[in-house]
Coordinates of C-alpha atoms and ligand atoms in Angstrom, one line a residue:
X140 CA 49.1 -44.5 100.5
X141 CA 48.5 -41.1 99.0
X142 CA 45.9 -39.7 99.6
X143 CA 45.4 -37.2 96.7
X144 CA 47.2 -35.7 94.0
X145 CA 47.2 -32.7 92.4
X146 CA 49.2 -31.8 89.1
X147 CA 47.8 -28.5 87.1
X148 CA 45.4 -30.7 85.1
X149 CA 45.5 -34.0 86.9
X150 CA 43.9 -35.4 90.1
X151 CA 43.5 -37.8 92.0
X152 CA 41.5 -38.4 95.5
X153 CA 40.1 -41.0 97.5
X154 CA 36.3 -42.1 97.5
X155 CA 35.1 -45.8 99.0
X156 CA 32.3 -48.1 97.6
X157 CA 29.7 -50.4 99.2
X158 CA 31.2 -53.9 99.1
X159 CA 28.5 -56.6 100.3
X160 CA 27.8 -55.3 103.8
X161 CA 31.2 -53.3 104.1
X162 CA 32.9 -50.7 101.8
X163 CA 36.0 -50.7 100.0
X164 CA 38.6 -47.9 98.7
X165 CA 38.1 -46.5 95.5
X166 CA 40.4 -43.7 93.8
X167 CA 39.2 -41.2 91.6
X168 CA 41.5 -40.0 89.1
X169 CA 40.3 -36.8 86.9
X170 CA 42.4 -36.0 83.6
X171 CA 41.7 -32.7 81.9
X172 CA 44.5 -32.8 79.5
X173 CA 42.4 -33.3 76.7
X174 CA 40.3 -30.1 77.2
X175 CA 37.0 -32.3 78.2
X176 CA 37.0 -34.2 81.8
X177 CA 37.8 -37.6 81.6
X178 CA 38.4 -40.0 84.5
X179 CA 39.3 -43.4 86.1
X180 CA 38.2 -45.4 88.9
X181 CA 40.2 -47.5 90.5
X182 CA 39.2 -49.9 93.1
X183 CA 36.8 -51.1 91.4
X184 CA 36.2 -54.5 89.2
X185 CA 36.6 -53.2 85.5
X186 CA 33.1 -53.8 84.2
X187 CA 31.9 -51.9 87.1
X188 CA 34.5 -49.0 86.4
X189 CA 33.8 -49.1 82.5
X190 CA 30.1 -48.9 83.4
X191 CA 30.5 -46.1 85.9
X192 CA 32.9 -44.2 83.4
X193 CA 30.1 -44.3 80.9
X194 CA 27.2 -43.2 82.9
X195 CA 28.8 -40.5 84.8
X196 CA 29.9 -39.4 81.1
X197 CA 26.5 -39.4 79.7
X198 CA 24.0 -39.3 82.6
X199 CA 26.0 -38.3 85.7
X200 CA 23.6 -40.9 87.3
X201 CA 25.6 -43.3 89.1
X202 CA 23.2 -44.3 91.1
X203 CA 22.3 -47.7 89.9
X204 CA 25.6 -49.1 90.4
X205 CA 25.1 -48.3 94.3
X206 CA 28.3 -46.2 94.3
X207 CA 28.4 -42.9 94.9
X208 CA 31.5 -41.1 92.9
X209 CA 29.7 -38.1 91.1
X210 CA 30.5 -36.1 94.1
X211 CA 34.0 -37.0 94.3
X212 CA 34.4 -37.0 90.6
X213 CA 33.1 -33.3 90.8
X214 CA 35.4 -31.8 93.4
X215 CA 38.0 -33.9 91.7
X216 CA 37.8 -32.0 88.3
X217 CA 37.8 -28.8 90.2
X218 CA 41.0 -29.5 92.0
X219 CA 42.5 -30.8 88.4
X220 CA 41.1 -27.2 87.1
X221 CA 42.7 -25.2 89.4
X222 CA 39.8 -23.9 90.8
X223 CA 40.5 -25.4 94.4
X224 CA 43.7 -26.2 96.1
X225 CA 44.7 -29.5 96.8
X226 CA 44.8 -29.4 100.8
X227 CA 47.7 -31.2 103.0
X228 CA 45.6 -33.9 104.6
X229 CA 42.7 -34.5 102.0
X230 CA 39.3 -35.8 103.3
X231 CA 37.8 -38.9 101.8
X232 CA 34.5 -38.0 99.9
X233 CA 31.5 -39.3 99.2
X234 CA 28.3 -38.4 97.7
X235 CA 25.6 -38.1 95.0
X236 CA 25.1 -35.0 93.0
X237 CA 21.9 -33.6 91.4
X238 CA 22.1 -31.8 88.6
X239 CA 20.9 -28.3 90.6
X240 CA 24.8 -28.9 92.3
X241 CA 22.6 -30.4 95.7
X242 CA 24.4 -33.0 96.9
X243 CA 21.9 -36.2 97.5
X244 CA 21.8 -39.0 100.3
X245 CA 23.5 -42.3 99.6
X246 CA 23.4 -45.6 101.4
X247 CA 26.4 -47.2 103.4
X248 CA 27.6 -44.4 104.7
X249 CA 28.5 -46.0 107.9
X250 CA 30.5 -48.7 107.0
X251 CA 32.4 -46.5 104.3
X252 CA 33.4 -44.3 107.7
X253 CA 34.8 -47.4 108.9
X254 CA 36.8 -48.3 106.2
X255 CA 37.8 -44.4 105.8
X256 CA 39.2 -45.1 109.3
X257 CA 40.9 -48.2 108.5
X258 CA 42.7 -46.3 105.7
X259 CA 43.8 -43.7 107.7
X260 CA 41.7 -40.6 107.1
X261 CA 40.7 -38.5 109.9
X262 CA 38.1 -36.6 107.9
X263 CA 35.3 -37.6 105.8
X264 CA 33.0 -35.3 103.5
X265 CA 29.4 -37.0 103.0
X266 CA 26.1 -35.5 101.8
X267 CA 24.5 -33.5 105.1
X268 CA 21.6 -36.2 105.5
X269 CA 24.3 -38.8 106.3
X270 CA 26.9 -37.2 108.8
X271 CA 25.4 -38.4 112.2
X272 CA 25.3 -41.6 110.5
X273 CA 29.2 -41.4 109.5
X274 CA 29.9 -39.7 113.2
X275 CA 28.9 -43.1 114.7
X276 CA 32.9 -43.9 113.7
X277 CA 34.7 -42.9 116.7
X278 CA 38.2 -40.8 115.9
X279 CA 36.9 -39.8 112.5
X280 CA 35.4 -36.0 111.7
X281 CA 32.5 -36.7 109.9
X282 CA 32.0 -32.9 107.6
X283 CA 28.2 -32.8 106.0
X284 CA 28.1 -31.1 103.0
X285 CA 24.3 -29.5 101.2
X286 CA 25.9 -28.4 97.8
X287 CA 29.0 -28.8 95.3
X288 CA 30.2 -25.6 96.9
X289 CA 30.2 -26.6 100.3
X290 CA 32.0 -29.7 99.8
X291 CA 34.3 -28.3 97.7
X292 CA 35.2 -25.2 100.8
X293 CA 35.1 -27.9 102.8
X294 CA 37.4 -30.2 101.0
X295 CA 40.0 -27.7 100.4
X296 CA 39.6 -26.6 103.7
X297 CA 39.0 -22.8 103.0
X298 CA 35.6 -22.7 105.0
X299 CA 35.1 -26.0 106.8
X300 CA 31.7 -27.1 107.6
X301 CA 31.1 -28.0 111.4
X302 CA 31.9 -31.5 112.4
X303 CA 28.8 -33.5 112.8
X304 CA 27.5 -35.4 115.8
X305 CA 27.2 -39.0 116.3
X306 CA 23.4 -39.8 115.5
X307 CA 21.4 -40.1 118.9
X308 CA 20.6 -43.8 120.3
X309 CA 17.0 -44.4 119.1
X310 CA 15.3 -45.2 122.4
X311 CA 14.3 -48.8 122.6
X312 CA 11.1 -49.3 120.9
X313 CA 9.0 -50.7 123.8
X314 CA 9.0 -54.4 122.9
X315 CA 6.2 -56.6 124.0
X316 CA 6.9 -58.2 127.2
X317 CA 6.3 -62.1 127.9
X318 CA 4.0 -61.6 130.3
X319 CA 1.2 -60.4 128.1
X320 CA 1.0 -63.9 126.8
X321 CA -1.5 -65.7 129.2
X322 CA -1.4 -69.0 129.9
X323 CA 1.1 -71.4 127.9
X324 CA 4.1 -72.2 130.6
X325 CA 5.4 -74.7 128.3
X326 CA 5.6 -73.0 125.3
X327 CA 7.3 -69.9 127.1
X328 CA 10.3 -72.4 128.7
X329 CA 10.7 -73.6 125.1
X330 CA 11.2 -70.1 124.2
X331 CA 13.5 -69.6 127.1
X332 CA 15.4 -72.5 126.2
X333 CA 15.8 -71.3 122.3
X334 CA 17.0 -68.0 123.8
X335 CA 19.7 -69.2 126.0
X336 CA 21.1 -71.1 123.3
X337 CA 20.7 -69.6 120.5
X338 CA 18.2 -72.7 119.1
X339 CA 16.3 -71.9 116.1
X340 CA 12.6 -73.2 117.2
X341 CA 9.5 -73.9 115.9
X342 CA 6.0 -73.6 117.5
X343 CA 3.3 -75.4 116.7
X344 CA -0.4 -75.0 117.8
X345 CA -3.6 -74.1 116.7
X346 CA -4.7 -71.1 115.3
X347 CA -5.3 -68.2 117.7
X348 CA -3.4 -69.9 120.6
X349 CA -0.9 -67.2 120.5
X350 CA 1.9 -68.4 118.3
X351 CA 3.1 -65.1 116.9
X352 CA 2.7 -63.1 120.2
X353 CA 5.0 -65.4 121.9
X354 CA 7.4 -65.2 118.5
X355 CA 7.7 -61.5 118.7
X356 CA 8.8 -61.5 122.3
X357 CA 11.8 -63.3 121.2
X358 CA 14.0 -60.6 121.0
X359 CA 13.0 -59.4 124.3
X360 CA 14.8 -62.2 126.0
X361 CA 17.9 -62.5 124.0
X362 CA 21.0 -60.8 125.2
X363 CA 21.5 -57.3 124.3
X364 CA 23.7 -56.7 121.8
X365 CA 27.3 -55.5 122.1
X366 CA 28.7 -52.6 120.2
X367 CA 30.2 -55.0 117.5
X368 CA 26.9 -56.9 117.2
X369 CA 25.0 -53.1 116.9
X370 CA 27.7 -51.6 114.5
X371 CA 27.5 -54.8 112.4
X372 CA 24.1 -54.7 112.2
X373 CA 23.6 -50.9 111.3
X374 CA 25.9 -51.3 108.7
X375 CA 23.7 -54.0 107.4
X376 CA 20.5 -51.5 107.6
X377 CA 22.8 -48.5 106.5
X378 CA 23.3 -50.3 103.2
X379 CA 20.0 -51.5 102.8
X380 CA 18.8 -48.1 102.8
X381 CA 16.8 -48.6 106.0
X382 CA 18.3 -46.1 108.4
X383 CA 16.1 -43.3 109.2
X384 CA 17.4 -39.9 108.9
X385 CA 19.2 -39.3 111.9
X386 CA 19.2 -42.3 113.1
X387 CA 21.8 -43.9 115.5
X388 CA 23.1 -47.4 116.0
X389 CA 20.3 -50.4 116.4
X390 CA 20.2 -51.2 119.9
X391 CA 17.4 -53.9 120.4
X392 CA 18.1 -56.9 118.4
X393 CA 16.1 -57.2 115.1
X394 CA 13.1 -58.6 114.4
X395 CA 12.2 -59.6 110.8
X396 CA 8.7 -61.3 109.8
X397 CA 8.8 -61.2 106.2
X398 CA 5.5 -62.5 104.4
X399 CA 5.5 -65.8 102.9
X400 CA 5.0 -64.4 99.5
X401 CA 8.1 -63.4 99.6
X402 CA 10.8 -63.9 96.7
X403 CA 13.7 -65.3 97.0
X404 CA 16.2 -62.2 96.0
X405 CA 13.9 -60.7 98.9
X406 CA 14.5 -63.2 101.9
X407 CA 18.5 -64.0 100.6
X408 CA 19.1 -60.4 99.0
X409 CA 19.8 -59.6 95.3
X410 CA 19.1 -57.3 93.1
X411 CA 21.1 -54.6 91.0
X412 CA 22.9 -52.8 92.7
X413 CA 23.2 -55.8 95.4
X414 CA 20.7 -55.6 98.2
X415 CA 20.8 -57.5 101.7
X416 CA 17.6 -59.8 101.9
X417 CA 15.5 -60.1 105.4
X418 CA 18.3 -62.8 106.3
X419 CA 21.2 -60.0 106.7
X420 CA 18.6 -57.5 108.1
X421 CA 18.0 -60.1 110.5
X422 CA 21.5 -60.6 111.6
X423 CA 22.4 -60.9 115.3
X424 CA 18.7 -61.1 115.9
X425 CA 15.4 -62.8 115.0
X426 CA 14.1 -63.9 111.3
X427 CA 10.3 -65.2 112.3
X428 CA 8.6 -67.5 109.1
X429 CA 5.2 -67.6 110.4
X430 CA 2.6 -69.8 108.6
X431 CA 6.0 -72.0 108.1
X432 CA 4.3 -74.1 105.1
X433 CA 2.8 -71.5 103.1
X434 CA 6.3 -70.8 101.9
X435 CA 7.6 -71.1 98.4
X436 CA 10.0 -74.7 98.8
X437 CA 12.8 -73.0 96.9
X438 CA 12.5 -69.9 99.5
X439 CA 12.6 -72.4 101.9
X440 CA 15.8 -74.5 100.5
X441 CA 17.7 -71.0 99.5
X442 CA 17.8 -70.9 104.0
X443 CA 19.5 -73.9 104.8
X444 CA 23.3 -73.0 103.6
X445 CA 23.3 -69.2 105.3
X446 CA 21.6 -70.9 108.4
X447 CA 24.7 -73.0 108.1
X448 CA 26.9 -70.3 107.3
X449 CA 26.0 -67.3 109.2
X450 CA 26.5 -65.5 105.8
X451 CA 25.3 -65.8 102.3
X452 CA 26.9 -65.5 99.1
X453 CA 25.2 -63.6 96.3
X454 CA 26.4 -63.5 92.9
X455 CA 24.8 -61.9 90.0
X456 CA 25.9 -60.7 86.4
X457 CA 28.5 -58.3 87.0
X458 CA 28.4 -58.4 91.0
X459 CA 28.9 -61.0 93.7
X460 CA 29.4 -60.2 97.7
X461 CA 29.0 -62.7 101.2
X462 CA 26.9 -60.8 103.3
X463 CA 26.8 -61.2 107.2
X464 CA 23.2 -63.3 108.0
X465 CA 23.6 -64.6 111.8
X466 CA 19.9 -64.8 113.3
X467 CA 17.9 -67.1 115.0
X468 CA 15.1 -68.9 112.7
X469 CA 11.6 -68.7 114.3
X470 CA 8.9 -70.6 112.5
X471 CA 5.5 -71.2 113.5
X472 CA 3.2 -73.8 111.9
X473 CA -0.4 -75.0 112.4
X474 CA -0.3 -78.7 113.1
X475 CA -2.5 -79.7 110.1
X476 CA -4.4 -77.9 107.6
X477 CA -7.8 -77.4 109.8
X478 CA -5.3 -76.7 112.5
X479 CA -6.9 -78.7 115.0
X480 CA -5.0 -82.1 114.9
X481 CA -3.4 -81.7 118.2
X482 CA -6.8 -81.1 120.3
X483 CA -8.5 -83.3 122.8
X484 CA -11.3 -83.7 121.3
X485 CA -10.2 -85.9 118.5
X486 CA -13.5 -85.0 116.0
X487 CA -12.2 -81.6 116.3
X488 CA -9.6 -81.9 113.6
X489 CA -11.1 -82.5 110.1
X490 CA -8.2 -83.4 108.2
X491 CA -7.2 -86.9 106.5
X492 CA -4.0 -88.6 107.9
X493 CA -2.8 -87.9 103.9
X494 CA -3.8 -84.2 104.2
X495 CA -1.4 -84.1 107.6
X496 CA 1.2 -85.8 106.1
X497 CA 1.4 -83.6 103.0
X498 CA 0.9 -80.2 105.2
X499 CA 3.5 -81.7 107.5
X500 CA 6.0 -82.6 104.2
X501 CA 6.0 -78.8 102.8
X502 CA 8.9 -78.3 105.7
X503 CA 9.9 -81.7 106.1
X504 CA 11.9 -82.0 103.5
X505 CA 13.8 -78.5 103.0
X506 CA 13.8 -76.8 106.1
X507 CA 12.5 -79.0 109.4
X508 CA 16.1 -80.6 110.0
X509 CA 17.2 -77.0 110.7
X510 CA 15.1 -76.6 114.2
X511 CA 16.6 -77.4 117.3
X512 CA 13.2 -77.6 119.1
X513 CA 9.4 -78.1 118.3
X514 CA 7.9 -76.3 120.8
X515 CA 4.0 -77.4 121.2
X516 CA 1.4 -74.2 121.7
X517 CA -1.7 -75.7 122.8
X518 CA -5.4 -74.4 122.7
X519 CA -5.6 -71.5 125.2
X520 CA -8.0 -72.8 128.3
X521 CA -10.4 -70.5 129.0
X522 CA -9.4 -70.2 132.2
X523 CA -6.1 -68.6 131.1
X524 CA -8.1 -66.2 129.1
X525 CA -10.3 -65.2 132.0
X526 CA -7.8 -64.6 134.8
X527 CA -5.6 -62.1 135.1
X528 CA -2.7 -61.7 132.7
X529 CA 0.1 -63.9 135.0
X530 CA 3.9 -65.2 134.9
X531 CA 7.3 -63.4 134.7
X532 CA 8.3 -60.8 132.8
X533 CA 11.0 -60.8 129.7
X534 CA 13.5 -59.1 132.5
X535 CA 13.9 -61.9 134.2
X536 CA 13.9 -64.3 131.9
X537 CA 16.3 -62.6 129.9
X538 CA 18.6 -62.4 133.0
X539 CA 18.7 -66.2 133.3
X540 CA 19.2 -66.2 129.4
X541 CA 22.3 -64.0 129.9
X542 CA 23.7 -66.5 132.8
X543 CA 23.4 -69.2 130.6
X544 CA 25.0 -67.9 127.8
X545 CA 27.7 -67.0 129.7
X546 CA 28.3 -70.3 130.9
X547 CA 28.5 -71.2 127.3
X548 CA 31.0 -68.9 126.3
X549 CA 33.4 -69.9 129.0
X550 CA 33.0 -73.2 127.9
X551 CA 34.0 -72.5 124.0
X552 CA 36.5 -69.7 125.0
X553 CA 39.0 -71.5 123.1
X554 CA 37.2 -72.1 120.1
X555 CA 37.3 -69.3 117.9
X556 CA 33.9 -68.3 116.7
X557 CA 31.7 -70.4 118.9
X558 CA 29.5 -68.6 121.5
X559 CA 26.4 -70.9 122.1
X560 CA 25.4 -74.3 122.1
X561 CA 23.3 -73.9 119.1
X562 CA 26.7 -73.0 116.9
X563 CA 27.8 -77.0 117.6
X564 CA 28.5 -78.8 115.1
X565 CA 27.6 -82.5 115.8
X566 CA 30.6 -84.0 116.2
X567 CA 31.5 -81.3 118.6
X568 CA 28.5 -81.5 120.4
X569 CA 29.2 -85.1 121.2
X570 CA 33.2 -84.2 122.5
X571 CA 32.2 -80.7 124.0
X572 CA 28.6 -81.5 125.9
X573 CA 30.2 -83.6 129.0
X574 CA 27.0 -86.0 129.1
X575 CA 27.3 -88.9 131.8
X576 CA 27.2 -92.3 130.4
X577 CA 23.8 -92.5 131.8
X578 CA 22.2 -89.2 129.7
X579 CA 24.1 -90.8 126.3
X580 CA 22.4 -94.2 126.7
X581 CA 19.3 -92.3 127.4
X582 CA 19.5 -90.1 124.5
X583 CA 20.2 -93.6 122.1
X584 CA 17.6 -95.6 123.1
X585 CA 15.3 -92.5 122.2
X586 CA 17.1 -92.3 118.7
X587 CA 16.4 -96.1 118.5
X588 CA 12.9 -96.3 119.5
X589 CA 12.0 -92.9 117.6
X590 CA 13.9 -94.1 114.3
X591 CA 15.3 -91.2 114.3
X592 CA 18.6 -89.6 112.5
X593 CA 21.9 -89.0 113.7
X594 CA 21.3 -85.3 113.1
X595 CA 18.1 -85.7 115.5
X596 CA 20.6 -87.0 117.9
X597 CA 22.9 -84.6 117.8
X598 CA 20.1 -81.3 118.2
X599 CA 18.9 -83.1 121.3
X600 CA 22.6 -83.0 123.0
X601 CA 22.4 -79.9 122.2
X602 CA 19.3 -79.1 123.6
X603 CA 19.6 -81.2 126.6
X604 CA 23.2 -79.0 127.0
X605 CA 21.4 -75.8 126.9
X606 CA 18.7 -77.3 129.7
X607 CA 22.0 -78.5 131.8
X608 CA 23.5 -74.5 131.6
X609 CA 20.0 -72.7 132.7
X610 CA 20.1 -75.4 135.5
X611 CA 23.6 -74.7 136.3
X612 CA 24.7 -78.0 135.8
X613 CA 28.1 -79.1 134.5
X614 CA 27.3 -82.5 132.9
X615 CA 24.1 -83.5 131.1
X616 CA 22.7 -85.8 132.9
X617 CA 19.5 -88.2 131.8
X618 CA 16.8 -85.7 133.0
X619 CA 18.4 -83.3 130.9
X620 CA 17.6 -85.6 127.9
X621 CA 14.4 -86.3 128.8
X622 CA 13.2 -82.6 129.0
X623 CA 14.9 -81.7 125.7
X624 CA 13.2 -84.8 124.0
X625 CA 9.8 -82.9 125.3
X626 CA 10.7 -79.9 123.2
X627 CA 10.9 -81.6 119.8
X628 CA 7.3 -82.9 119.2
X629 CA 7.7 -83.2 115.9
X630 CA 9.5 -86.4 116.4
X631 CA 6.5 -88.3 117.3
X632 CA 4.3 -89.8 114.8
X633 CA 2.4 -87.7 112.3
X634 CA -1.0 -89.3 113.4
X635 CA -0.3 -87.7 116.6
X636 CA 0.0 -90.8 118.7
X637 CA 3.0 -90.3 121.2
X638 CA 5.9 -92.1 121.4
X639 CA 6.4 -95.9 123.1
X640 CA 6.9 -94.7 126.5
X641 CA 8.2 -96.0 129.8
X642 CA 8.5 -99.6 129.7
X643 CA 10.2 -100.0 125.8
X644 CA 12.4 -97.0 126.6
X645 CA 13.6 -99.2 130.0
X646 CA 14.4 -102.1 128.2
X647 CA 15.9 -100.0 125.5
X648 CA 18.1 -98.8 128.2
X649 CA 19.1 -101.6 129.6
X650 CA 19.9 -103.2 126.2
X651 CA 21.9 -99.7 126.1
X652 CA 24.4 -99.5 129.3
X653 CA 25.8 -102.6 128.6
X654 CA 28.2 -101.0 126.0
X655 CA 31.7 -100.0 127.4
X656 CA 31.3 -96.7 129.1
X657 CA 32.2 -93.7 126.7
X658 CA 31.6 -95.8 124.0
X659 CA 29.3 -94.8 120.7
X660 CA 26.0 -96.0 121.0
X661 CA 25.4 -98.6 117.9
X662 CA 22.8 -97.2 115.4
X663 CA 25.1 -93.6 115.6
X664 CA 27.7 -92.4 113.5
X665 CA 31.1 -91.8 114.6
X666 CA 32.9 -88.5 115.1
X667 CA 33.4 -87.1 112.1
X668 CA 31.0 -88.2 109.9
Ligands
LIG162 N1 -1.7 -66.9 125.2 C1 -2.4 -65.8 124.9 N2 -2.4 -64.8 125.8 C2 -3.0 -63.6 125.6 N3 -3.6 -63.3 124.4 C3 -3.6 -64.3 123.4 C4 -3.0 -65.5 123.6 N4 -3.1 -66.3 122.5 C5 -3.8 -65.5 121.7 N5 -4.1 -64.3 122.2 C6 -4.9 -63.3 121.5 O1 -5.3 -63.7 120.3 C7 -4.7 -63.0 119.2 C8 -4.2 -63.9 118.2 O2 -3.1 -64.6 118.7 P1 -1.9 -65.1 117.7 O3 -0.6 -64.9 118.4 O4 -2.0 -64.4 116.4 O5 -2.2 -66.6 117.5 P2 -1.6 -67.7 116.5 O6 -0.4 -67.0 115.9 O7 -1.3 -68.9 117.3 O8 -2.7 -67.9 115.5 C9 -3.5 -62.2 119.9 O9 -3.3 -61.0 119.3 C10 -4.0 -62.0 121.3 O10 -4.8 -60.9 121.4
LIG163 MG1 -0.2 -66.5 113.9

């Protein structure tokens, strides 16, 4: 490719754009034939060009569009002018001017180094603000310029401004550890059992019994993230505008708790220019929905494709981009309105079975299938509260996460894209999870005697398959099952009664290993549907 041009009153160089989370090459062309400036961008879709030709024309604000040309356009017209040579090897550039000649800040700048280096530059010119971001990219020369003039020397090459370094690692913010949370062992495993699998979860309990404490020490016992994981998601932040100054690549997975009067555009992204939502600033880590109900429905039903996904689609008017949006979906929920359904003390709980049911339908409907587990958070006793603050630490727990997740990959090494249990989709869940006959009868006479869907089904493999790898264990076996159908309380009745136990799920059984070994438990659909 060419990298720039230069003929007494033409020019041409190279400038990049924000595309969805990533950048793409755009070249200016500057034409001064006709005594006035006029110039063509090209790269870009045409209304977005014909739009940017007209502001830069009247306004020179091309700031809207989320593109950042005026700088290139600027040094472009110089170089047409004759006012400054056309080097050998011409940096791609970058930037925002103000009207005073300051060049001004602009978002993306560390995916636009990547795609620089993809192209083939070596050099990159961006306003001064942004070069330790750009110097994340390894084997480019990242040049910060404060002024037209500076970018300009620098572009030419005639008085180069230093080469900036990478943007320091932000220490890790000191996340809250697990073993502040007193009390609630249960609740905990469940969370350890999310984390090793990658399970979006729900907790449910009463208010005050520690819900969103234990949610925000999720990311404390996920694995870290690689370099890929931390570049993709500071690319994410970078266009979002949400990089401090200065700031270097993410390094503890994100955590993203976004009220629930939030919009739609907000938790999905949208606007004009295109902006990610929480969901993409939530990618490779943790998007938290607490107070799960109080959500809008449609809010709620906008989730369910890029939770499918791990990406969403946004189009709009004149723009349309997939952004990246891989997280884990933690929600928490009261069990009914009054919050007190689930205590002994049944007069505790003031709400009418209609009441529950309609508190429990707000999620039911566009959201609840998407939850691997239910994790129950009971009352704290007071005797939790009293002692001393007990139980492990996120290190270890994290350490047992990372073993487990391991296992998993091993297993799906030849699947491309498939890391965890949680990314199975049901019909491979049922080839992949090496269940013994015993554990699959187990798991449909629980489907039968529950009523529940083949989608329920298929999340409890999972789960029991994540239970199996923190154990160690090859095959699922039946006391895999069983704990995993403890983690999804939300399968029981709404009046809170538990589930037929011991002796129906026996003859259930029995009824159940009678069927050829390896064979599809009636009642369940068959691969592929
Ligand atoms: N299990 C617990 N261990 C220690 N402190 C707790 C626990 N549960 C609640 N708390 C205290 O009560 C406060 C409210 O807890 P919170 O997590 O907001 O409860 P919930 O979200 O279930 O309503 C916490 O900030 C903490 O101080
Ligand atoms: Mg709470």
């Amino acid at each position: 490719m060419s990298f720039a041009t230069a003929t007494g009153v033409h020019a041409s160089l190279q400038s990049a754009a924000i595309a969805g989370a990533g950048a793409r090459p755009v070249e200016v062309q500057v034409d001064l034939a006709l005594g006035l400036p006029g110039f063509h961008l090209v790269g870009l879709p045409d209304h977005a060009c014909n739009d940017a030709r007209t502001r830069v024309l009247t306004a020179g604000d091309l700031r809207k569009q989320g593109v950042a040309f005026d700088l290139p356009i600027a040094v472009g017209i110089l170089v047409a002018a004759g006012l400054v040579p056309l080097p050998e090897r011409p940096p791609l550039v970058v930037g925002e001017l103000a009207l005073s000649g300051e060049v001004l800040p602009v978002r993306g700048v560390l995916p636009i180094g990547l795609e620089a280096r993809r192209l083939g530059f070596q050099e990159l010119i961006v306003p001064e603000p942004n070069a330790p971001e750009g110097a994340l990219v390894q084997g480019l020369r990242v040049r910060g310029a404060r002024t037209l003039a500076e970018a300009a020397e620098t572009f030419s090459g005639t008085n180069l401004r230093a080469p900036a370094s990478p943007a320091a690692q932000t220490a890790p913010a000191v996340t809250a550890d697990l073993s502040e949370v007193r009390g609630q062992a249960t609740a905990k495993w469940g969370l350890e059992i999310a984390a090793a699998g990658g399970h979006n979860a729900l907790l449910i309990g009463p208010p005050g019994a520690g819900k969103t404490m234990l949610a925000r020490r999720l990311p404390g016992l996920l694995p870290a993230m690689t370099f890929e994981e931390a570049v993709e998601a500071t690319s994410i932040w970078s266009v979002a505008g949400r990089l401090q100054r200065g700031q270097g690549l993410l390094t503890v997975r994100p955590f993203r708790a976004p009220h629930h009067t939030i919009s739609v555009a907000g938790l999905i992204g949208g606007g004009t220019p295109l902006r990610p939502g929480e969901i993409s600033l939530a990618h490779r880590g943790v998007l938290f929905l607490d107070e799960l109900p109080e959500y809008g429905r449609s809010a709620l039903e906008a989730l369910r494709q890029p939770l499918e996904d791990g990406e969403v689609s946004l189009v709009r008017a004149q723009d349309r981009a997939t952004m990246p949006a891989r997280f884990m979906l933690l929600g928490a929920m009261n069990p009914c309105p009054c919050g007190h359904a689930a205590d002994p003390d049944p007069d505790r709980c003031t709400c009418t079975l209609a009441a529950k049911e309609g508190y429990r339908r707000r999620v039911s409907g566009p959201i609840l299938d998407r939850f691997d587990l239910h994790i129950e958070v009971g009352a704290l006793l007071p005797a939790d509260l009293l002692g001393q603050p007990q139980g492990e630490g996120s290190g270890p727990v994290r350490e047992r996460v990372e073993r487990a997740r391991a296992l998993q990959r091993r297993r799906y090494a030849h699947i491309p894209g498939l890391h965890c249990n949680a990314q199975l989709s049901g019909p491979a869940a049922r080839r992949l999870a090496n269940a013994t006959d015993e554990a699959r009868s187990e798991l449909a006479a629980l489907i039968e005697i529950r009523g529940l869907s083949a989608r329920a089904h298929d999340r409890m493999l999972k789960l029991a398959r994540t239970i199996a790898d923190m154990q160690g264990d090859e095959r699922v076996g039946k006391a895999h099952v069983h704990e995993a159908s403890q983690l999804r309380c939300l399968d029981r009745r709404v009046d809170g009664r538990p589930p037929p136990r011991v002796p129906q799920l026996q003859l259930a059984r029995g009824a159940a290993v009678h069927r050829a070994p390896g064979a599809q438990p009636a009642g369940l659909p068959r691969e592929g549907t």
